[in-house]
Short mmCIF file of C-alpha atoms in Angstrom, two decimals:
data_model
loop_
_atom_site.label_atom_id
_atom_site.label_comp_id
_atom_site.label_asym_id
_atom_site.label_seq_id
_atom_site.Cartn_x
_atom_site.Cartn_y
_atom_site.Cartn_z
CA UNK X 1 -0.30 -0.12 0.06
CA UNK X 2 1.16 3.59 -0.67
CA UNK X 3 1.80 6.54 1.45
CA UNK X 4 0.40 9.66 0.89
CA UNK X 5 3.50 11.40 1.50
CA UNK X 6 5.41 9.57 -1.34
CA UNK X 7 2.71 9.98 -3.40
CA UNK X 8 1.95 13.51 -3.13
CA UNK X 9 6.15 14.29 -3.43
CA UNK X 10 6.06 11.44 -6.39
CA UNK X 11 8.28 13.71 -9.78
CA UNK X 12 8.48 12.52 -13.04
CA UNK X 13 10.03 13.72 -16.56
CA UNK X 14 13.79 12.96 -17.14
CA UNK X 15 16.50 14.52 -17.19
CA UNK X 16 16.78 18.01 -15.87
CA UNK X 17 12.94 18.45 -16.33
CA UNK X 18 10.98 17.14 -13.94
CA UNK X 19 6.68 17.97 -13.15
CA UNK X 20 5.02 17.17 -10.19
CA UNK X 21 0.94 17.69 -8.66
CA UNK X 22 1.16 19.59 -5.23
CA UNK X 23 -2.00 18.41 -3.44
CA UNK X 24 -4.04 20.34 -0.96
CA UNK X 25 -3.28 18.01 1.67
CA UNK X 26 -0.12 19.94 3.31
CA UNK X 27 -1.23 22.78 3.77
CA UNK X 28 -1.20 25.80 6.24
CA UNK X 29 -3.64 27.54 4.88
CA UNK X 30 -6.00 27.04 1.99
CA UNK X 31 -4.58 26.22 -1.13
CA UNK X 32 -1.36 27.39 1.05
CA UNK X 33 1.11 24.55 0.74
CA UNK X 34 3.55 24.61 3.57
CA UNK X 35 7.21 25.36 2.51
CA UNK X 36 8.57 21.79 4.33
CA UNK X 37 6.38 20.23 1.26
CA UNK X 38 7.70 21.95 -1.40
CA UNK X 39 10.92 20.84 0.12
CA UNK X 40 10.34 17.98 0.07
CA UNK X 41 8.88 17.99 -3.69
CA UNK X 42 12.21 19.60 -5.17
CA UNK X 43 14.48 17.14 -3.38
CA UNK X 44 12.34 14.67 -4.88
CA UNK X 45 13.49 16.01 -8.21
CA UNK X 46 17.06 16.56 -7.02
CA UNK X 47 17.80 13.23 -6.33
CA UNK X 48 16.74 11.70 -8.91
CA UNK X 49 20.76 12.69 -10.35
CA UNK X 50 22.26 11.49 -7.80
CA UNK X 51 20.54 8.63 -7.07
CA UNK X 52 24.07 6.97 -5.46
CA UNK X 53 24.09 9.16 -2.40
CA UNK X 54 22.03 10.13 0.31
CA UNK X 55 21.04 14.11 1.26
CA UNK X 56 23.45 15.54 3.85
CA UNK X 57 22.37 19.39 3.50
CA UNK X 58 19.72 20.92 1.88
CA UNK X 59 18.84 25.39 1.64
CA UNK X 60 15.54 26.10 0.16
CA UNK X 61 14.94 30.07 -0.61
CA UNK X 62 11.24 30.49 0.05
CA UNK X 63 11.37 33.33 -3.11
CA UNK X 64 7.22 32.70 -3.46
CA UNK X 65 4.32 31.57 -1.91
CA UNK X 66 3.58 27.55 -3.31
CA UNK X 67 -0.01 26.42 -4.33
CA UNK X 68 -1.69 23.76 -5.22
CA UNK X 69 -1.48 22.44 -8.67
CA UNK X 70 1.04 21.50 -11.19
CA UNK X 71 4.54 22.77 -10.59
CA UNK X 72 7.69 22.16 -12.71
CA UNK X 73 11.32 21.66 -11.33
CA UNK X 74 13.89 22.27 -13.38
CA UNK X 75 16.73 20.49 -12.20
CA UNK X 76 20.86 21.82 -12.36
CA UNK X 77 23.53 19.25 -11.72
CA UNK X 78 26.41 21.45 -9.76
CA UNK X 79 28.58 19.15 -9.47
CA UNK X 80 28.86 15.22 -9.53
CA UNK X 81 31.70 13.89 -7.57
CA UNK X 82 32.68 10.38 -6.02
CA UNK X 83 32.30 11.85 -2.41
CA UNK X 84 29.94 14.41 -2.83
CA UNK X 85 27.47 15.85 -5.31
CA UNK X 86 25.56 19.28 -5.89
CA UNK X 87 22.15 20.12 -7.29
CA UNK X 88 20.20 22.94 -7.60
CA UNK X 89 16.13 22.71 -8.45
CA UNK X 90 13.99 25.64 -9.50
CA UNK X 91 10.55 24.91 -8.01
CA UNK X 92 8.20 26.83 -10.53
CA UNK X 93 4.50 27.35 -10.90
CA UNK X 94 2.55 28.61 -13.81
CA UNK X 95 5.96 30.35 -14.83
CA UNK X 96 7.10 31.86 -11.78
CA UNK X 97 9.35 30.59 -9.79
CA UNK X 98 8.57 29.48 -6.27
CA UNK X 99 11.55 28.15 -4.37
CA UNK X 100 15.39 27.96 -5.04
CA UNK X 101 17.00 24.96 -3.81
CA UNK X 102 20.65 23.95 -3.31
CA UNK X 103 21.21 20.05 -2.22
CA UNK X 104 24.16 18.12 -1.47
CA UNK X 105 24.60 14.47 -1.63
CA UNK X 106 27.15 12.68 -0.29
CA UNK X 107 28.82 8.99 -0.13
CA UNK X 108 26.48 6.86 1.93
CA UNK X 109 29.00 5.79 4.20
CA UNK X 110 29.71 9.81 5.50
CA UNK X 111 25.78 9.46 7.86
CA UNK X 112 27.38 5.88 9.36
CA UNK X 113 29.79 6.06 11.81
CA UNK X 114 29.17 6.22 15.31
CA UNK X 115 28.68 9.52 16.82
CA UNK X 116 31.69 10.32 18.51
CA UNK X 117 30.37 13.81 20.91
CA UNK X 118 26.73 13.80 20.14
CA UNK X 119 23.86 16.88 20.17
CA UNK X 120 21.67 14.70 23.16
CA UNK X 121 18.08 15.06 22.99
CA UNK X 122 16.16 16.90 25.75
CA UNK X 123 14.75 13.87 28.45
CA UNK X 124 10.74 14.71 27.53
CA UNK X 125 8.22 12.66 28.84
CA UNK X 126 7.26 9.94 25.91
CA UNK X 127 4.59 11.08 22.90
CA UNK X 128 2.12 8.82 25.06
CA UNK X 129 2.61 11.06 28.18
CA UNK X 130 2.51 14.34 26.34
CA UNK X 131 -0.83 16.37 24.44
CA UNK X 132 -2.32 15.36 21.09
CA UNK X 133 -2.50 18.78 19.60
CA UNK X 134 -6.26 18.90 17.86
CA UNK X 135 -6.62 19.72 14.02
CA UNK X 136 -10.19 21.17 14.21
CA UNK X 137 -8.87 24.77 14.62
CA UNK X 138 -6.58 24.19 11.93
CA UNK X 139 -8.77 22.62 9.11
CA UNK X 140 -11.72 25.52 9.96
CA UNK X 141 -8.71 27.73 8.10
CA UNK X 142 -7.45 24.96 5.79
CA UNK X 143 -4.49 23.94 7.20
CA UNK X 144 -5.30 20.50 5.89
CA UNK X 145 -1.17 19.89 7.47
CA UNK X 146 -2.98 18.96 11.13
CA UNK X 147 -3.97 15.48 9.88
CA UNK X 148 -1.29 14.60 8.18
CA UNK X 149 1.03 14.74 10.85
CA UNK X 150 0.00 13.32 14.64
CA UNK X 151 1.82 15.43 17.28
CA UNK X 152 2.13 15.28 20.81
CA UNK X 153 3.43 18.26 22.33
CA UNK X 154 4.60 18.48 26.36
CA UNK X 155 1.53 19.71 28.14
CA UNK X 156 2.48 23.27 28.76
CA UNK X 157 2.97 23.94 25.31
CA UNK X 158 0.32 27.22 23.90
CA UNK X 159 -0.72 24.34 21.37
CA UNK X 160 -2.53 22.15 23.39
CA UNK X 161 -3.79 25.26 26.01
CA UNK X 162 -1.09 25.62 28.21
CA UNK X 163 0.85 28.53 29.66
CA UNK X 164 3.69 28.09 27.25
CA UNK X 165 7.29 27.43 28.03
CA UNK X 166 8.26 30.96 28.93
CA UNK X 167 10.38 30.50 25.64
CA UNK X 168 10.05 29.73 22.10
CA UNK X 169 10.47 26.32 22.60
CA UNK X 170 8.26 23.34 21.05
CA UNK X 171 9.51 20.25 22.06
CA UNK X 172 7.24 16.93 21.45
CA UNK X 173 7.08 14.24 18.77
CA UNK X 174 5.81 13.66 15.15
CA UNK X 175 5.94 11.18 12.94
CA UNK X 176 3.20 10.42 9.81
CA UNK X 177 -0.56 9.83 10.59
CA UNK X 178 -0.51 7.23 7.68
CA UNK X 179 1.63 5.03 9.80
CA UNK X 180 4.72 5.98 7.08
CA UNK X 181 8.44 5.69 8.82
CA UNK X 182 10.49 8.47 8.73
CA UNK X 183 13.09 8.43 6.38
CA UNK X 184 15.66 10.84 4.89
CA UNK X 185 12.80 12.34 2.09
CA UNK X 186 10.96 12.77 5.10
CA UNK X 187 13.33 14.72 7.53
CA UNK X 188 13.50 18.14 5.46
CA UNK X 189 9.72 18.59 5.47
CA UNK X 190 9.42 16.88 9.85
CA UNK X 191 11.87 20.03 10.43
CA UNK X 192 9.44 22.56 8.86
CA UNK X 193 5.83 20.89 10.40
CA UNK X 194 5.68 22.24 13.40
CA UNK X 195 3.88 25.88 13.74
CA UNK X 196 6.35 28.21 14.48
CA UNK X 197 8.18 28.13 17.81
CA UNK X 198 7.68 31.90 18.21
CA UNK X 199 4.16 31.27 19.12
CA UNK X 200 4.51 29.54 22.32
CA UNK X 201 5.71 33.11 23.61
CA UNK X 202 4.23 35.95 21.78
CA UNK X 203 0.55 33.50 20.98
CA UNK X 204 -0.99 33.05 17.26
CA UNK X 205 1.69 34.05 14.79
CA UNK X 206 2.56 33.94 10.81
CA UNK X 207 6.43 33.77 10.48
CA UNK X 208 6.94 33.09 6.28
CA UNK X 209 10.22 31.48 5.56
CA UNK X 210 12.92 32.97 4.06
CA UNK X 211 14.97 30.57 4.00
CA UNK X 212 15.88 26.70 5.38
CA UNK X 213 18.72 25.15 5.70
CA UNK X 214 18.56 21.46 7.53
CA UNK X 215 21.67 18.86 8.28
CA UNK X 216 20.78 15.55 7.71
CA UNK X 217 23.26 13.61 9.62
CA UNK X 218 21.73 9.96 9.82
CA UNK X 219 19.13 7.63 8.67
CA UNK X 220 16.07 7.78 10.74
CA UNK X 221 15.45 4.26 12.49
CA UNK X 222 11.50 3.89 12.89
CA UNK X 223 8.87 4.98 14.54
CA UNK X 224 8.28 8.53 16.51
CA UNK X 225 10.54 11.56 15.95
CA UNK X 226 11.38 13.72 19.11
CA UNK X 227 11.53 17.23 17.86
CA UNK X 228 12.48 20.24 19.53
CA UNK X 229 12.01 23.66 17.50
CA UNK X 230 13.39 27.15 19.44
CA UNK X 231 13.81 30.59 18.00
CA UNK X 232 16.46 31.90 20.04
CA UNK X 233 17.09 35.21 18.48
CA UNK X 234 13.43 37.28 18.26
CA UNK X 235 13.34 41.00 16.75
CA UNK X 236 10.29 42.50 14.89
CA UNK X 237 11.21 41.44 11.36
CA UNK X 238 13.83 38.98 11.43
CA UNK X 239 13.31 35.35 13.33
CA UNK X 240 16.23 32.66 13.30
CA UNK X 241 14.18 29.12 14.32
CA UNK X 242 16.51 26.22 14.85
CA UNK X 243 14.87 22.62 15.19
CA UNK X 244 16.47 19.27 15.99
CA UNK X 245 15.22 15.66 15.28
CA UNK X 246 16.25 13.04 16.85
CA UNK X 247 15.39 9.36 16.03
CA UNK X 248 13.21 6.67 18.51
CA UNK X 249 16.80 5.15 19.69
CA UNK X 250 17.68 8.86 20.18
CA UNK X 251 20.01 9.86 17.33
CA UNK X 252 20.25 12.87 16.13
CA UNK X 253 19.23 12.26 12.57
CA UNK X 254 18.65 15.95 11.15
CA UNK X 255 19.30 19.82 12.62
CA UNK X 256 17.87 22.89 10.93
CA UNK X 257 17.92 27.01 11.00
CA UNK X 258 15.41 28.11 8.52
CA UNK X 259 15.09 32.13 8.91
CA UNK X 260 11.66 33.89 9.14
CA UNK X 261 9.52 36.91 8.52
CA UNK X 262 7.80 38.30 11.61
CA UNK X 263 5.40 41.73 11.56
CA UNK X 264 4.13 41.90 14.83
CA UNK R 1 42.92 55.11 1.94
CA UNK R 2 41.56 51.62 0.68
CA UNK R 3 41.61 47.95 2.98
CA UNK R 4 42.94 45.14 1.65
CA UNK R 5 39.47 43.88 2.29
CA UNK R 6 37.56 45.66 -0.18
CA UNK R 7 40.24 45.48 -2.48
CA UNK R 8 40.56 41.85 -2.93
CA UNK R 9 37.13 41.24 -3.24
CA UNK R 10 36.20 43.78 -5.58
CA UNK R 11 34.18 43.19 -8.51
CA UNK R 12 33.70 44.61 -12.29
CA UNK R 13 31.64 43.83 -15.47
CA UNK R 14 27.65 44.05 -15.73
CA UNK R 15 24.52 42.27 -16.02
CA UNK R 16 24.91 38.93 -14.99
CA UNK R 17 28.58 38.01 -15.90
CA UNK R 18 31.21 39.87 -13.46
CA UNK R 19 34.95 39.14 -12.74
CA UNK R 20 37.07 39.74 -9.58
CA UNK R 21 40.46 38.13 -9.26
CA UNK R 22 41.28 36.08 -5.87
CA UNK R 23 43.92 36.89 -4.59
CA UNK R 24 47.03 34.50 -2.35
CA UNK R 25 46.33 37.09 0.47
CA UNK R 26 43.28 34.85 1.91
CA UNK R 27 44.42 31.74 1.92
CA UNK R 28 44.66 28.51 4.47
CA UNK R 29 47.21 27.18 2.45
CA UNK R 30 49.58 28.12 -0.47
CA UNK R 31 47.17 29.26 -3.30
CA UNK R 32 44.15 28.00 -1.30
CA UNK R 33 41.88 30.55 -0.50
CA UNK R 34 39.61 30.79 2.11
CA UNK R 35 36.03 29.46 1.88
CA UNK R 36 34.91 32.81 3.90
CA UNK R 37 37.05 34.99 1.01
CA UNK R 38 34.90 33.45 -2.22
CA UNK R 39 31.78 33.45 0.08
CA UNK R 40 32.46 37.52 0.24
CA UNK R 41 33.46 37.89 -3.76
CA UNK R 42 30.16 36.37 -4.97
CA UNK R 43 28.38 38.10 -2.34
CA UNK R 44 29.77 41.17 -3.54
CA UNK R 45 28.62 39.86 -7.19
CA UNK R 46 25.44 39.09 -6.08
CA UNK R 47 24.68 42.36 -4.01
CA UNK R 48 25.32 44.72 -7.22
CA UNK R 49 21.79 43.63 -8.26
CA UNK R 50 20.01 44.45 -5.19
CA UNK R 51 21.60 47.80 -4.11
CA UNK R 52 18.71 49.54 -2.32
CA UNK R 53 18.69 46.11 -0.10
CA UNK R 54 20.57 44.25 2.72
CA UNK R 55 22.28 40.99 2.89
CA UNK R 56 20.12 39.14 5.66
CA UNK R 57 21.10 35.25 4.47
CA UNK R 58 23.49 33.11 2.35
CA UNK R 59 24.42 30.17 1.60
CA UNK R 60 27.45 28.54 -0.20
CA UNK R 61 27.76 25.20 -1.26
CA UNK R 62 31.73 24.76 -2.04
CA UNK R 63 32.16 22.34 -4.94
CA UNK R 64 35.94 22.02 -5.60
CA UNK R 65 38.28 24.49 -4.21
CA UNK R 66 39.47 28.01 -5.86
CA UNK R 67 42.49 29.57 -6.39
CA UNK R 68 44.04 31.98 -6.37
CA UNK R 69 43.73 34.31 -9.94
CA UNK R 70 40.54 35.03 -12.29
CA UNK R 71 37.22 34.32 -11.30
CA UNK R 72 34.44 34.86 -13.11
CA UNK R 73 30.46 35.64 -11.57
CA UNK R 74 27.20 33.98 -12.82
CA UNK R 75 24.71 36.59 -11.58
CA UNK R 76 21.18 35.38 -11.59
CA UNK R 77 18.43 37.38 -9.99
CA UNK R 78 15.76 34.78 -8.87
CA UNK R 79 13.84 37.17 -7.50
CA UNK R 80 13.59 40.88 -7.32
CA UNK R 81 10.57 42.23 -4.61
CA UNK R 82 9.84 45.30 -2.77
CA UNK R 83 10.55 43.90 0.44
CA UNK R 84 13.11 40.66 0.02
CA UNK R 85 15.05 39.76 -2.84
CA UNK R 86 16.85 36.79 -4.06
CA UNK R 87 19.91 35.97 -5.73
CA UNK R 88 22.33 32.98 -7.42
CA UNK R 89 25.57 32.96 -7.90
CA UNK R 90 27.99 30.58 -9.59
CA UNK R 91 31.71 31.94 -8.82
CA UNK R 92 34.30 29.77 -11.84
CA UNK R 93 37.37 29.88 -12.19
CA UNK R 94 38.76 28.36 -14.93
CA UNK R 95 35.68 27.15 -16.41
CA UNK R 96 34.86 24.75 -13.65
CA UNK R 97 32.51 26.10 -10.80
CA UNK R 98 33.77 26.17 -7.26
CA UNK R 99 31.17 28.07 -5.26
CA UNK R 100 27.48 28.01 -5.67
CA UNK R 101 25.54 30.66 -3.38
CA UNK R 102 21.87 32.05 -2.94
CA UNK R 103 21.29 34.98 -1.25
CA UNK R 104 18.38 36.97 0.09
CA UNK R 105 18.27 40.72 0.62
CA UNK R 106 16.03 42.70 2.79
CA UNK R 107 14.44 45.91 3.47
CA UNK R 108 17.20 47.69 5.67
CA UNK R 109 14.02 47.94 8.08
CA UNK R 110 14.42 44.10 8.65
CA UNK R 111 17.29 44.57 10.54
CA UNK R 112 17.24 47.59 12.30
CA UNK R 113 14.22 47.11 15.21
CA UNK R 114 15.22 46.34 18.78
CA UNK R 115 15.85 43.11 19.54
CA UNK R 116 13.16 41.40 21.68
CA UNK R 117 15.04 38.44 22.77
CA UNK R 118 18.76 37.92 22.49
CA UNK R 119 20.70 35.25 22.21
CA UNK R 120 23.41 37.47 24.52
CA UNK R 121 27.15 37.02 24.05
CA UNK R 122 29.13 34.72 26.67
CA UNK R 123 31.19 36.86 29.28
CA UNK R 124 34.57 36.95 27.98
CA UNK R 125 38.09 38.36 29.19
CA UNK R 126 38.05 41.80 26.71
CA UNK R 127 40.65 41.39 23.35
CA UNK R 128 43.53 43.05 25.96
CA UNK R 129 43.06 40.13 28.15
CA UNK R 130 42.79 37.03 25.40
CA UNK R 131 45.80 35.88 23.60
CA UNK R 132 46.85 36.98 20.57
CA UNK R 133 47.31 34.22 17.80
CA UNK R 134 50.52 33.45 16.15
CA UNK R 135 51.11 33.46 12.54
CA UNK R 136 54.58 31.67 12.16
CA UNK R 137 53.30 28.32 11.39
CA UNK R 138 50.40 29.40 9.78
CA UNK R 139 52.73 31.62 8.00
CA UNK R 140 54.79 28.01 7.07
CA UNK R 141 52.45 26.56 5.87
CA UNK R 142 50.42 29.71 3.42
CA UNK R 143 48.03 30.32 5.47
CA UNK R 144 48.23 33.87 4.92
CA UNK R 145 44.85 34.49 5.83
CA UNK R 146 46.47 35.04 9.73
CA UNK R 147 48.24 37.94 8.51
CA UNK R 148 44.82 39.72 7.67
CA UNK R 149 42.66 39.32 10.77
CA UNK R 150 43.68 40.20 14.56
CA UNK R 151 42.66 37.21 15.86
CA UNK R 152 42.13 37.30 20.43
CA UNK R 153 41.05 33.80 21.90
CA UNK R 154 40.91 32.79 25.27
CA UNK R 155 44.03 31.23 27.27
CA UNK R 156 42.92 28.30 27.28
CA UNK R 157 42.90 27.52 23.97
CA UNK R 158 44.66 25.54 22.15
CA UNK R 159 45.29 27.70 18.75
CA UNK R 160 47.30 30.36 21.47
CA UNK R 161 49.26 26.52 23.84
CA UNK R 162 46.53 25.74 26.21
CA UNK R 163 44.66 22.69 26.96
CA UNK R 164 41.89 23.79 25.11
CA UNK R 165 38.42 24.17 26.49
CA UNK R 166 37.48 20.57 26.68
CA UNK R 167 34.39 21.31 23.49
CA UNK R 168 35.15 21.90 20.10
CA UNK R 169 34.81 25.64 20.95
CA UNK R 170 36.65 28.93 19.97
CA UNK R 171 35.56 32.37 21.90
CA UNK R 172 37.59 35.03 21.16
CA UNK R 173 38.29 38.73 19.41
CA UNK R 174 38.53 39.35 15.73
CA UNK R 175 38.86 42.19 13.82
CA UNK R 176 40.78 43.26 10.42
CA UNK R 177 44.78 43.01 10.75
CA UNK R 178 44.77 46.90 8.42
CA UNK R 179 41.75 49.00 10.49
CA UNK R 180 38.98 48.36 7.84
CA UNK R 181 35.88 48.40 10.33
CA UNK R 182 33.52 45.50 9.85
CA UNK R 183 30.62 45.83 8.32
CA UNK R 184 27.84 43.56 6.36
CA UNK R 185 30.01 42.45 3.47
CA UNK R 186 32.55 42.02 6.29
CA UNK R 187 30.55 39.24 8.21
CA UNK R 188 29.80 36.35 5.97
CA UNK R 189 34.07 35.82 6.18
CA UNK R 190 34.53 36.59 9.37
CA UNK R 191 32.00 33.38 10.42
CA UNK R 192 34.51 31.38 7.97
CA UNK R 193 37.70 33.19 9.55
CA UNK R 194 38.84 30.63 12.53
CA UNK R 195 40.21 27.38 12.35
CA UNK R 196 37.93 24.33 13.32
CA UNK R 197 36.57 24.21 16.28
CA UNK R 198 36.47 20.66 16.66
CA UNK R 199 40.63 21.00 16.63
CA UNK R 200 40.47 22.38 19.82
CA UNK R 201 38.88 18.93 21.30
CA UNK R 202 40.68 16.94 18.65
CA UNK R 203 44.11 18.59 18.23
CA UNK R 204 45.30 19.96 14.63
CA UNK R 205 42.05 18.99 12.16
CA UNK R 206 41.51 19.59 8.64
CA UNK R 207 37.16 20.14 7.99
CA UNK R 208 36.82 21.44 4.52
CA UNK R 209 33.64 23.09 4.10
CA UNK R 210 30.56 21.47 2.20
CA UNK R 211 28.15 24.09 2.86
CA UNK R 212 28.51 27.54 5.14
CA UNK R 213 24.68 29.43 5.96
CA UNK R 214 24.90 32.84 7.18
CA UNK R 215 22.12 35.11 8.52
CA UNK R 216 23.05 39.10 9.22
CA UNK R 217 20.94 40.52 11.30
CA UNK R 218 22.51 43.74 12.49
CA UNK R 219 24.62 45.67 10.75
CA UNK R 220 27.69 45.91 12.99
CA UNK R 221 29.55 48.56 14.97
CA UNK R 222 32.62 49.96 14.54
CA UNK R 223 35.36 47.73 16.62
CA UNK R 224 36.16 44.04 18.01
CA UNK R 225 34.13 41.70 16.96
CA UNK R 226 33.07 38.91 20.05
CA UNK R 227 33.14 34.97 18.38
CA UNK R 228 31.95 31.99 19.44
CA UNK R 229 32.40 29.18 17.00
CA UNK R 230 31.76 25.68 18.48
CA UNK R 231 30.99 22.11 16.91
CA UNK R 232 28.29 20.11 19.26
CA UNK R 233 27.63 16.80 16.46
CA UNK R 234 30.86 15.01 16.06
CA UNK R 235 30.84 11.87 13.93
CA UNK R 236 33.81 10.98 11.38
CA UNK R 237 32.54 12.01 8.22
CA UNK R 238 30.55 14.91 8.74
CA UNK R 239 30.70 18.03 11.43
CA UNK R 240 28.28 20.92 11.91
CA UNK R 241 29.91 24.17 12.98
CA UNK R 242 28.54 27.59 14.34
CA UNK R 243 29.57 30.66 14.39
CA UNK R 244 28.20 34.05 16.53
CA UNK R 245 29.06 37.12 16.29
CA UNK R 246 28.30 40.34 18.15
CA UNK R 247 29.63 43.57 17.82
CA UNK R 248 31.55 46.31 19.71
CA UNK R 249 27.92 47.24 22.15
CA UNK R 250 27.27 43.84 22.36
CA UNK R 251 24.65 43.11 19.66
CA UNK R 252 24.40 39.51 17.68
CA UNK R 253 25.40 40.79 14.40
CA UNK R 254 25.34 37.21 12.75
CA UNK R 255 25.01 33.46 12.92
CA UNK R 256 26.31 30.53 11.17
CA UNK R 257 26.16 26.90 10.54
CA UNK R 258 27.87 24.68 8.51
CA UNK R 259 28.58 21.52 7.33
CA UNK R 260 32.18 20.25 7.40
CA UNK R 261 34.12 16.70 5.55
CA UNK R 262 36.15 15.44 8.39
CA UNK R 263 38.28 12.20 7.78
CA UNK R 264 40.11 10.99 10.87
#
């Protein structure tokens, strides 16, 4: 049986020119796909160039909002190498570029060595002792993404009606709602699948992403992915947000940073 | 009087096609320019497209080592907007691409609002009570960059003969040796101008940069720039390194993260 993430990020085409159909099922508002979804689609095309290597770092610059419907992807191999390769992708819709992605892939051995000095996961209650988020409000504004993931967050989170942690930070867990296991393709989406951490400090807020960079450090084991999302340097205008993801064995699998626009 | 950084990052040309001459004065080994220098040159070209906006985030993917000598820069405006604009640059030498950069520029007002929640600078002794680094060893291997900057670091640093801080971390200060003040153009170079923080943990080490992203958060005030460079998730294969820069008033002006290759 196929999973929705795989169907909705599928690309077709060939050498240099790919196409995809963005669905309205990963949206943050009616018809506005989540940035992580666009990223995942762009990377699905980029990865065709270097199937023998694994994604290790990718950056997306969001230049216009995406929309549901057809997209075409112009894929440019920047450099193919034995150890690493770099690919650029422009995701276009209706003749206008929406996202520019540059991604570097590498020999799988680069991700397989034991970690000597880790960024350890914070100790938080397991998914069963965290709170599920409520998708009713989200769905009312067309945020269909709320149904695609299972989120579990600390009870203190404003997202589940708590007082907030006193910082711009979300700690919790994420997995696909339909049972698809996490993998390298899913991680660039997971890092952007939470609401803005800034909301935990200031209340409901919109923070459009200008740029998002993810480092993929390891293939995740099956199961829940633990997440920490935090914004640390907050000024009207620009806010950065870091995400850390650990797999079910406690290993860091991805870390990301994005720069968002905040206009209070 | 002109400063060397300005002369050595100057670009000439016009619409879409720029050229520069990389000098051997910012090298990490004989004839091998520092990655931050290549980044600064690429951004000098990118910035020509949007002179009325300021750099806010840029990513460099290093695909081949650079060299001293002529470079040509293919500049592609991805999107020009009133609030933000995005530009891509390919820096080529001898017909081979060395670095691919994507940069987003924005309305200066985005960087000028007072910070509400800061990443504060660690409290360390001032430059006069830190140690100057010794450039003799560096110059012996052609690391001319050692003469272009004044570095002052904590006495515990292995870089100045200390025992190391017990972490992959460097705390200290940086400024141009010739008295040029820091500015937005210099910050993407400053974040990459230190030796690898990993060296403080494992001893002398080479960590070629695969990807470097910098967020420029504010125009720096004149004077010394305080720096923290740290690597937190360390595995043979890949190591990330974060840099934070604060200006002489204590304001965070830039933060960066890079992913490097480490093959012990």
